[in-house]
PDB file of C-alpha atoms in Angstrom:
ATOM      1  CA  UNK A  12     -35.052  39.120   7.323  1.00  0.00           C
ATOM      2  CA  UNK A  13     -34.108  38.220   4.055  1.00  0.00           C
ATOM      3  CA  UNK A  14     -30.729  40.254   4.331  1.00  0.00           C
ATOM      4  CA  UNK A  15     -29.700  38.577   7.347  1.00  0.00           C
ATOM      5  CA  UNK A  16     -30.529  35.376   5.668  1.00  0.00           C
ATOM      6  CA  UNK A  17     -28.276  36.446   2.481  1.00  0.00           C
ATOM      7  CA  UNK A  18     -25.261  37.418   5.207  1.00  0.00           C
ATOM      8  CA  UNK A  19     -25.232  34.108   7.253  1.00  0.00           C
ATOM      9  CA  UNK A  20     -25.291  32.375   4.071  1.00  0.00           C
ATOM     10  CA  UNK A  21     -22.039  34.734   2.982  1.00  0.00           C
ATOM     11  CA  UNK A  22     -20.300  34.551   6.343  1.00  0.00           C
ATOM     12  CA  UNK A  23     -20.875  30.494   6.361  1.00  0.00           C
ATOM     13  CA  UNK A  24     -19.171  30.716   2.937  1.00  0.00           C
ATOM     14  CA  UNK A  25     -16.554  32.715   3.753  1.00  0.00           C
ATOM     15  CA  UNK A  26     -15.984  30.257   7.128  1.00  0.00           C
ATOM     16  CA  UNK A  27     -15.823  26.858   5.149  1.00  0.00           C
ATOM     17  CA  UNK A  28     -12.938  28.657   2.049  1.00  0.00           C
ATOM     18  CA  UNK A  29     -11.050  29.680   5.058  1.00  0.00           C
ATOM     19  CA  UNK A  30     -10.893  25.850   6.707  1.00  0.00           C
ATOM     20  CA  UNK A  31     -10.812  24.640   3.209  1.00  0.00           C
ATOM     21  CA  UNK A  32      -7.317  26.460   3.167  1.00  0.00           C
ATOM     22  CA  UNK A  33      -6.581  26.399   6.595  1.00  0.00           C
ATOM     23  CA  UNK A  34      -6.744  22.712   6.424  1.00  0.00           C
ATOM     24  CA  UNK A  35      -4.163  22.025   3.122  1.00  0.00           C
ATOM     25  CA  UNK A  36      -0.897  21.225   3.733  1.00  0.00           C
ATOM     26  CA  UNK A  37       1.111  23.434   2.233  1.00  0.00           C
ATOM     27  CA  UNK A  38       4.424  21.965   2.506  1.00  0.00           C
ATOM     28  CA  UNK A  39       3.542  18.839   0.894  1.00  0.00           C
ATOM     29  CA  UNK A  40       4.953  18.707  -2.408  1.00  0.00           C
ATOM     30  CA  UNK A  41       4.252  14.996  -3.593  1.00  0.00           C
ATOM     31  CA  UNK A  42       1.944  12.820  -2.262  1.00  0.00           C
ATOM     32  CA  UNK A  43       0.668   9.040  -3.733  1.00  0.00           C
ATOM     33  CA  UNK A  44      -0.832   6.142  -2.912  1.00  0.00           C
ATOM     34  CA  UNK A  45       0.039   2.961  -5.259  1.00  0.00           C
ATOM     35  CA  UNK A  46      -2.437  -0.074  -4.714  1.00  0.00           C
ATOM     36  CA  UNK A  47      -0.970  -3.563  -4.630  1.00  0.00           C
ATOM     37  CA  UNK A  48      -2.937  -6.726  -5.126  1.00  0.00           C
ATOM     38  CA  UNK A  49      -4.410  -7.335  -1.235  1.00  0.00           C
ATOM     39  CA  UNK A  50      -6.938 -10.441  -2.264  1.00  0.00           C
ATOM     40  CA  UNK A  51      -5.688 -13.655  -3.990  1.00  0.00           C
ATOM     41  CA  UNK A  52      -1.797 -14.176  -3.653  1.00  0.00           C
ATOM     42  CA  UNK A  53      -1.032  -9.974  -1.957  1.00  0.00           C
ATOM     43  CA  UNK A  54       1.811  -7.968  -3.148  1.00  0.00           C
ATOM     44  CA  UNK A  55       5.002 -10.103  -4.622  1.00  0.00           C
ATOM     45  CA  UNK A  56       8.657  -9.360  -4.226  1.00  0.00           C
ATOM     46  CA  UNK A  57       9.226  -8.417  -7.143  1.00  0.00           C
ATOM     47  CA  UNK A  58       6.194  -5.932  -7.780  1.00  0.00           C
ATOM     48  CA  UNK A  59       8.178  -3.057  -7.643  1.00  0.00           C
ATOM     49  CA  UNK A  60       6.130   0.384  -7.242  1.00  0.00           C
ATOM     50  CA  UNK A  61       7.209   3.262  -8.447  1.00  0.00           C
ATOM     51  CA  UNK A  62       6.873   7.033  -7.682  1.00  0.00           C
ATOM     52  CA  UNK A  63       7.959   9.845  -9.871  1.00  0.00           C
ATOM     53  CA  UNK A  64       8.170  13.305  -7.966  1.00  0.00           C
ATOM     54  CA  UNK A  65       7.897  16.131 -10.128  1.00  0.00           C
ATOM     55  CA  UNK A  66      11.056  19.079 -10.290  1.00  0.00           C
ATOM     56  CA  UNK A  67      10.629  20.773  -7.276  1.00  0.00           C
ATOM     57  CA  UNK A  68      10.035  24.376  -6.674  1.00  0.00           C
ATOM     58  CA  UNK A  69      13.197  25.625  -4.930  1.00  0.00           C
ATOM     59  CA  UNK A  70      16.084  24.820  -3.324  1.00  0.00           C
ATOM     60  CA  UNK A  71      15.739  23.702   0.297  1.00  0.00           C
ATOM     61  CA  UNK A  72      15.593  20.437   2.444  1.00  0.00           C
ATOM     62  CA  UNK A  73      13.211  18.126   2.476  1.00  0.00           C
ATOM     63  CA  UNK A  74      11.526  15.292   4.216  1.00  0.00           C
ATOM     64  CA  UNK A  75      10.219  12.254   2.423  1.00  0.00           C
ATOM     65  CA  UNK A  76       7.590   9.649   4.257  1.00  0.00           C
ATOM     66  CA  UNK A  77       6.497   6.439   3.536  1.00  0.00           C
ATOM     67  CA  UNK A  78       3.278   5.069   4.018  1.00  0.00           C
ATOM     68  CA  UNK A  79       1.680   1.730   4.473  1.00  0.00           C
ATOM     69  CA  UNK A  80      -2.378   0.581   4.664  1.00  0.00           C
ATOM     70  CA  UNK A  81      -3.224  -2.974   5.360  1.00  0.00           C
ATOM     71  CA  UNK A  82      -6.277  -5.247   6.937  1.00  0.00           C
ATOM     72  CA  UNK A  83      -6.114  -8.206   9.065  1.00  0.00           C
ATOM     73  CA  UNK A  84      -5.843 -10.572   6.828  1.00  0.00           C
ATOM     74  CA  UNK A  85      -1.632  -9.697   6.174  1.00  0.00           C
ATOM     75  CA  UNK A  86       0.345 -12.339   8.568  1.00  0.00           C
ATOM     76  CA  UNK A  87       3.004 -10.788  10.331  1.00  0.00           C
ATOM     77  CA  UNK A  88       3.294  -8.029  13.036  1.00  0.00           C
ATOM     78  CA  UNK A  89       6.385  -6.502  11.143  1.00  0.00           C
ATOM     79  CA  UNK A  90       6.699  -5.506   7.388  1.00  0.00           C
ATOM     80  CA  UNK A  91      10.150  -4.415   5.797  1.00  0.00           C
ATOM     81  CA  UNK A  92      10.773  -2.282   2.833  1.00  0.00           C
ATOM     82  CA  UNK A  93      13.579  -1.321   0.738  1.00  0.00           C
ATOM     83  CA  UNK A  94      12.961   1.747  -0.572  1.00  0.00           C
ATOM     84  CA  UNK A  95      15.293   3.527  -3.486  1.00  0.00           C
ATOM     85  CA  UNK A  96      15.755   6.639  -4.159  1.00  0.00           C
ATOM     86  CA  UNK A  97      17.491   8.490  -6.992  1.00  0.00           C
ATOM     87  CA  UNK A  98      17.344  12.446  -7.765  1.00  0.00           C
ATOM     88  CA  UNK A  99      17.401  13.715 -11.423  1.00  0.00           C
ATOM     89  CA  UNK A 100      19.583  14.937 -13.070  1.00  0.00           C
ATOM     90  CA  UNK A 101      22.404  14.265 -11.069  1.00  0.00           C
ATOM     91  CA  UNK A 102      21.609  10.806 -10.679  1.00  0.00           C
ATOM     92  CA  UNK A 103      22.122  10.157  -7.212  1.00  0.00           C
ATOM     93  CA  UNK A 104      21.201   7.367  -5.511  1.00  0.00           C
ATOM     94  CA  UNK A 105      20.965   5.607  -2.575  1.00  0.00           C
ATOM     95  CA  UNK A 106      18.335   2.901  -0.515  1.00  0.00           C
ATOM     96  CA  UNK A 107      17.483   2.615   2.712  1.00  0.00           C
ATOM     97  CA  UNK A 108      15.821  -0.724   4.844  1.00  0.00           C
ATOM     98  CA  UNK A 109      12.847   0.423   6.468  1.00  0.00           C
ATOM     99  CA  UNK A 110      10.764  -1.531   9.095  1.00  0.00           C
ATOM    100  CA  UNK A 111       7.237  -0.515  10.200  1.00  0.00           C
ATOM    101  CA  UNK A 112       5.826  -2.211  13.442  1.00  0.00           C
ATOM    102  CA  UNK A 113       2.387  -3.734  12.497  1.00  0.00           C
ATOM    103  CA  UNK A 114       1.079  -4.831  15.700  1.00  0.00           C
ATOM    104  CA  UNK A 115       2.284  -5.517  19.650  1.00  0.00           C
ATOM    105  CA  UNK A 116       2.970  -8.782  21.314  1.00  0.00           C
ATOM    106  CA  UNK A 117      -0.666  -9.261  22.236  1.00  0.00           C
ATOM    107  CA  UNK A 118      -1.645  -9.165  18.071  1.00  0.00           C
ATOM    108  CA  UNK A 119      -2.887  -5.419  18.818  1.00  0.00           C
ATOM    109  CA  UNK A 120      -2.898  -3.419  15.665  1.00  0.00           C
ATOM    110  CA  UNK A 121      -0.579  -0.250  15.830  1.00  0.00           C
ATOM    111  CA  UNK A 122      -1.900   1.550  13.377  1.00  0.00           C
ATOM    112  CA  UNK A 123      -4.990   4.161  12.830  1.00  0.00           C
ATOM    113  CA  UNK A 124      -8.222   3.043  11.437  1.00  0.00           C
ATOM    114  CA  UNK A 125     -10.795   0.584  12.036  1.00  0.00           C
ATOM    115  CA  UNK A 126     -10.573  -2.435   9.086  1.00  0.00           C
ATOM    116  CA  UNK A 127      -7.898  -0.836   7.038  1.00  0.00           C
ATOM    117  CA  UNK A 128      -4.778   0.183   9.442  1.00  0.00           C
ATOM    118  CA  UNK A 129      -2.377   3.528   8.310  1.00  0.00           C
ATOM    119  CA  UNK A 130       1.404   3.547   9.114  1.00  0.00           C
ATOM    120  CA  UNK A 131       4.005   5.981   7.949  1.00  0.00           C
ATOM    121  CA  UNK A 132       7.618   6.184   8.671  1.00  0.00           C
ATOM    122  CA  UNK A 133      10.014   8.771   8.263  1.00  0.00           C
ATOM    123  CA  UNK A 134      13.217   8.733   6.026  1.00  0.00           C
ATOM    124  CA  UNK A 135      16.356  10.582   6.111  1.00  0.00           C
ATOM    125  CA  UNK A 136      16.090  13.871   5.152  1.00  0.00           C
ATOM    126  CA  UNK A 137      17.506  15.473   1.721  1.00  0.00           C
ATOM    127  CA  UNK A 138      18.559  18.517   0.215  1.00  0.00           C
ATOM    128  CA  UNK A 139      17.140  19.283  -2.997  1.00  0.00           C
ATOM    129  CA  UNK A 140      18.153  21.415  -6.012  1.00  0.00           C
ATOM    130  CA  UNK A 141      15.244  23.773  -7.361  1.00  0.00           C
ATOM    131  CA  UNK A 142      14.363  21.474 -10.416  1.00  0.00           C
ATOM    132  CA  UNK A 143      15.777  18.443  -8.815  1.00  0.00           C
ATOM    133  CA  UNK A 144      13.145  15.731  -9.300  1.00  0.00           C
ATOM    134  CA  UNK A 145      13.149  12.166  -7.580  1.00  0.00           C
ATOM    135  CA  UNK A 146      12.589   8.478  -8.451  1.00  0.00           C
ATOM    136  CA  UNK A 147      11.453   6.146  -5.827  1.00  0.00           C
ATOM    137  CA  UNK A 148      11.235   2.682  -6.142  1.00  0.00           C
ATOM    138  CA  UNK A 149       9.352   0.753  -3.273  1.00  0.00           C
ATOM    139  CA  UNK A 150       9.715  -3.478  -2.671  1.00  0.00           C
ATOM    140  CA  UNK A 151       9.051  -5.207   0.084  1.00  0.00           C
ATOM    141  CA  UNK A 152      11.568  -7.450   1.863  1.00  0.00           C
ATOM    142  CA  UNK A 153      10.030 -10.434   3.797  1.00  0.00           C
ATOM    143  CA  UNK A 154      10.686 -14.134   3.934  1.00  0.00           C
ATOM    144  CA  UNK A 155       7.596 -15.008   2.316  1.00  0.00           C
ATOM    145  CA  UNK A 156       7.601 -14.011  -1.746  1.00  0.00           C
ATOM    146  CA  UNK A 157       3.727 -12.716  -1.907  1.00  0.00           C
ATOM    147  CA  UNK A 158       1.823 -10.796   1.175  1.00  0.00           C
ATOM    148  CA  UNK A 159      -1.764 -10.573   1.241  1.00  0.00           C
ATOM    149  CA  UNK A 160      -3.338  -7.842   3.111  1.00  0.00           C
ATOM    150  CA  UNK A 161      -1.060  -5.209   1.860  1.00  0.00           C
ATOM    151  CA  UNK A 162      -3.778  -2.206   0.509  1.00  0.00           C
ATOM    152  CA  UNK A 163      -1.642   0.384  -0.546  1.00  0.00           C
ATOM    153  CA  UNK A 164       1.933   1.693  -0.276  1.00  0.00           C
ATOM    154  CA  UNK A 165       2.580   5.115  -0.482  1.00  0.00           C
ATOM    155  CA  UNK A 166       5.195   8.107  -0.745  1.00  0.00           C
ATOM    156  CA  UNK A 167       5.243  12.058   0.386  1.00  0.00           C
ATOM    157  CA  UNK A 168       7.998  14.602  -0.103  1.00  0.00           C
ATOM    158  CA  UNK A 169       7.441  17.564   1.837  1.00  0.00           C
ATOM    159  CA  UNK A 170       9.334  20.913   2.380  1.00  0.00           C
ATOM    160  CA  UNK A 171      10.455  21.548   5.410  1.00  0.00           C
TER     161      UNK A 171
END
């Protein structure tokens, strides 16, 4: 009895390691989160955040994705970023206007989640030198100079 015991235990083991890794994404070669200040006056226009992506690994093209967490409390259905970009060392660089749909007509939230909602939005796609590294500079664009209810803005590079 107390060998079976000894080989469930092993074989449960074995089971979670292999979900453990079966559940990373491997393709994912950056990924952050920056907080911005959601209580009080929110995120200003000019807090900038900023997201350093290591060299990467090899040659190839990749896919870059911003993301976006907020509560109820932000004000708007609609929140628009400019978002920067600029790969070392050959110090190109470029931005692009981004717009994520918050909510529908009705005041519906969009997003996933329950009291904090998760966007993300796809950029353009770009091709990368092994070694290349990247720069991204995040700000949002709105009417309004401060935005409460804005959690957390983040970045992700992956390889495709």
């Amino acid at each position: 009895m107390n060998q079976r015991k000894h080989s469930l235990f092993l074989t449960l083991i074995g089971l979670t390691v292999a979900l453990m890794f079966g559940s990373c994404n491997r393709k994912a070669v950056y990924s952050h989160f920056a907080h911005t200040t959601i209580d009080g006056w929110g995120w200003g226009q000019t807090d900038s955040l900023f997201f350093d992506v290591p060299p990467v690994p090899e040659d190839g093209v990749y896919a870059p994705t911003v993301g976006m967490r907020c509560n109820s409390s932000y004000p708007f259905r609609e929140l628009v970023l400019i978002v920067g970009q600029q790969i070392c060392p050959r110090n190109v660089q470029w931005e692009d206007t981004i717009s994520f749909l918050l909510a529908d007509d009705d005041g519906n939230y969009l997003g996933q989640g329950i009291n904090y909602f998760q966007y993300s939005l796809s950029l353009p796609d770009l091709y990368l030198d092994k070694n290349d590294s990247l720069h991204v500079t995040i700000s949002h664009f709105m009417k309004r100079e401060n935005l409460p209810g804005i959690a957390d803005i983040g970045f992700t590079l992956e390889r495709k």
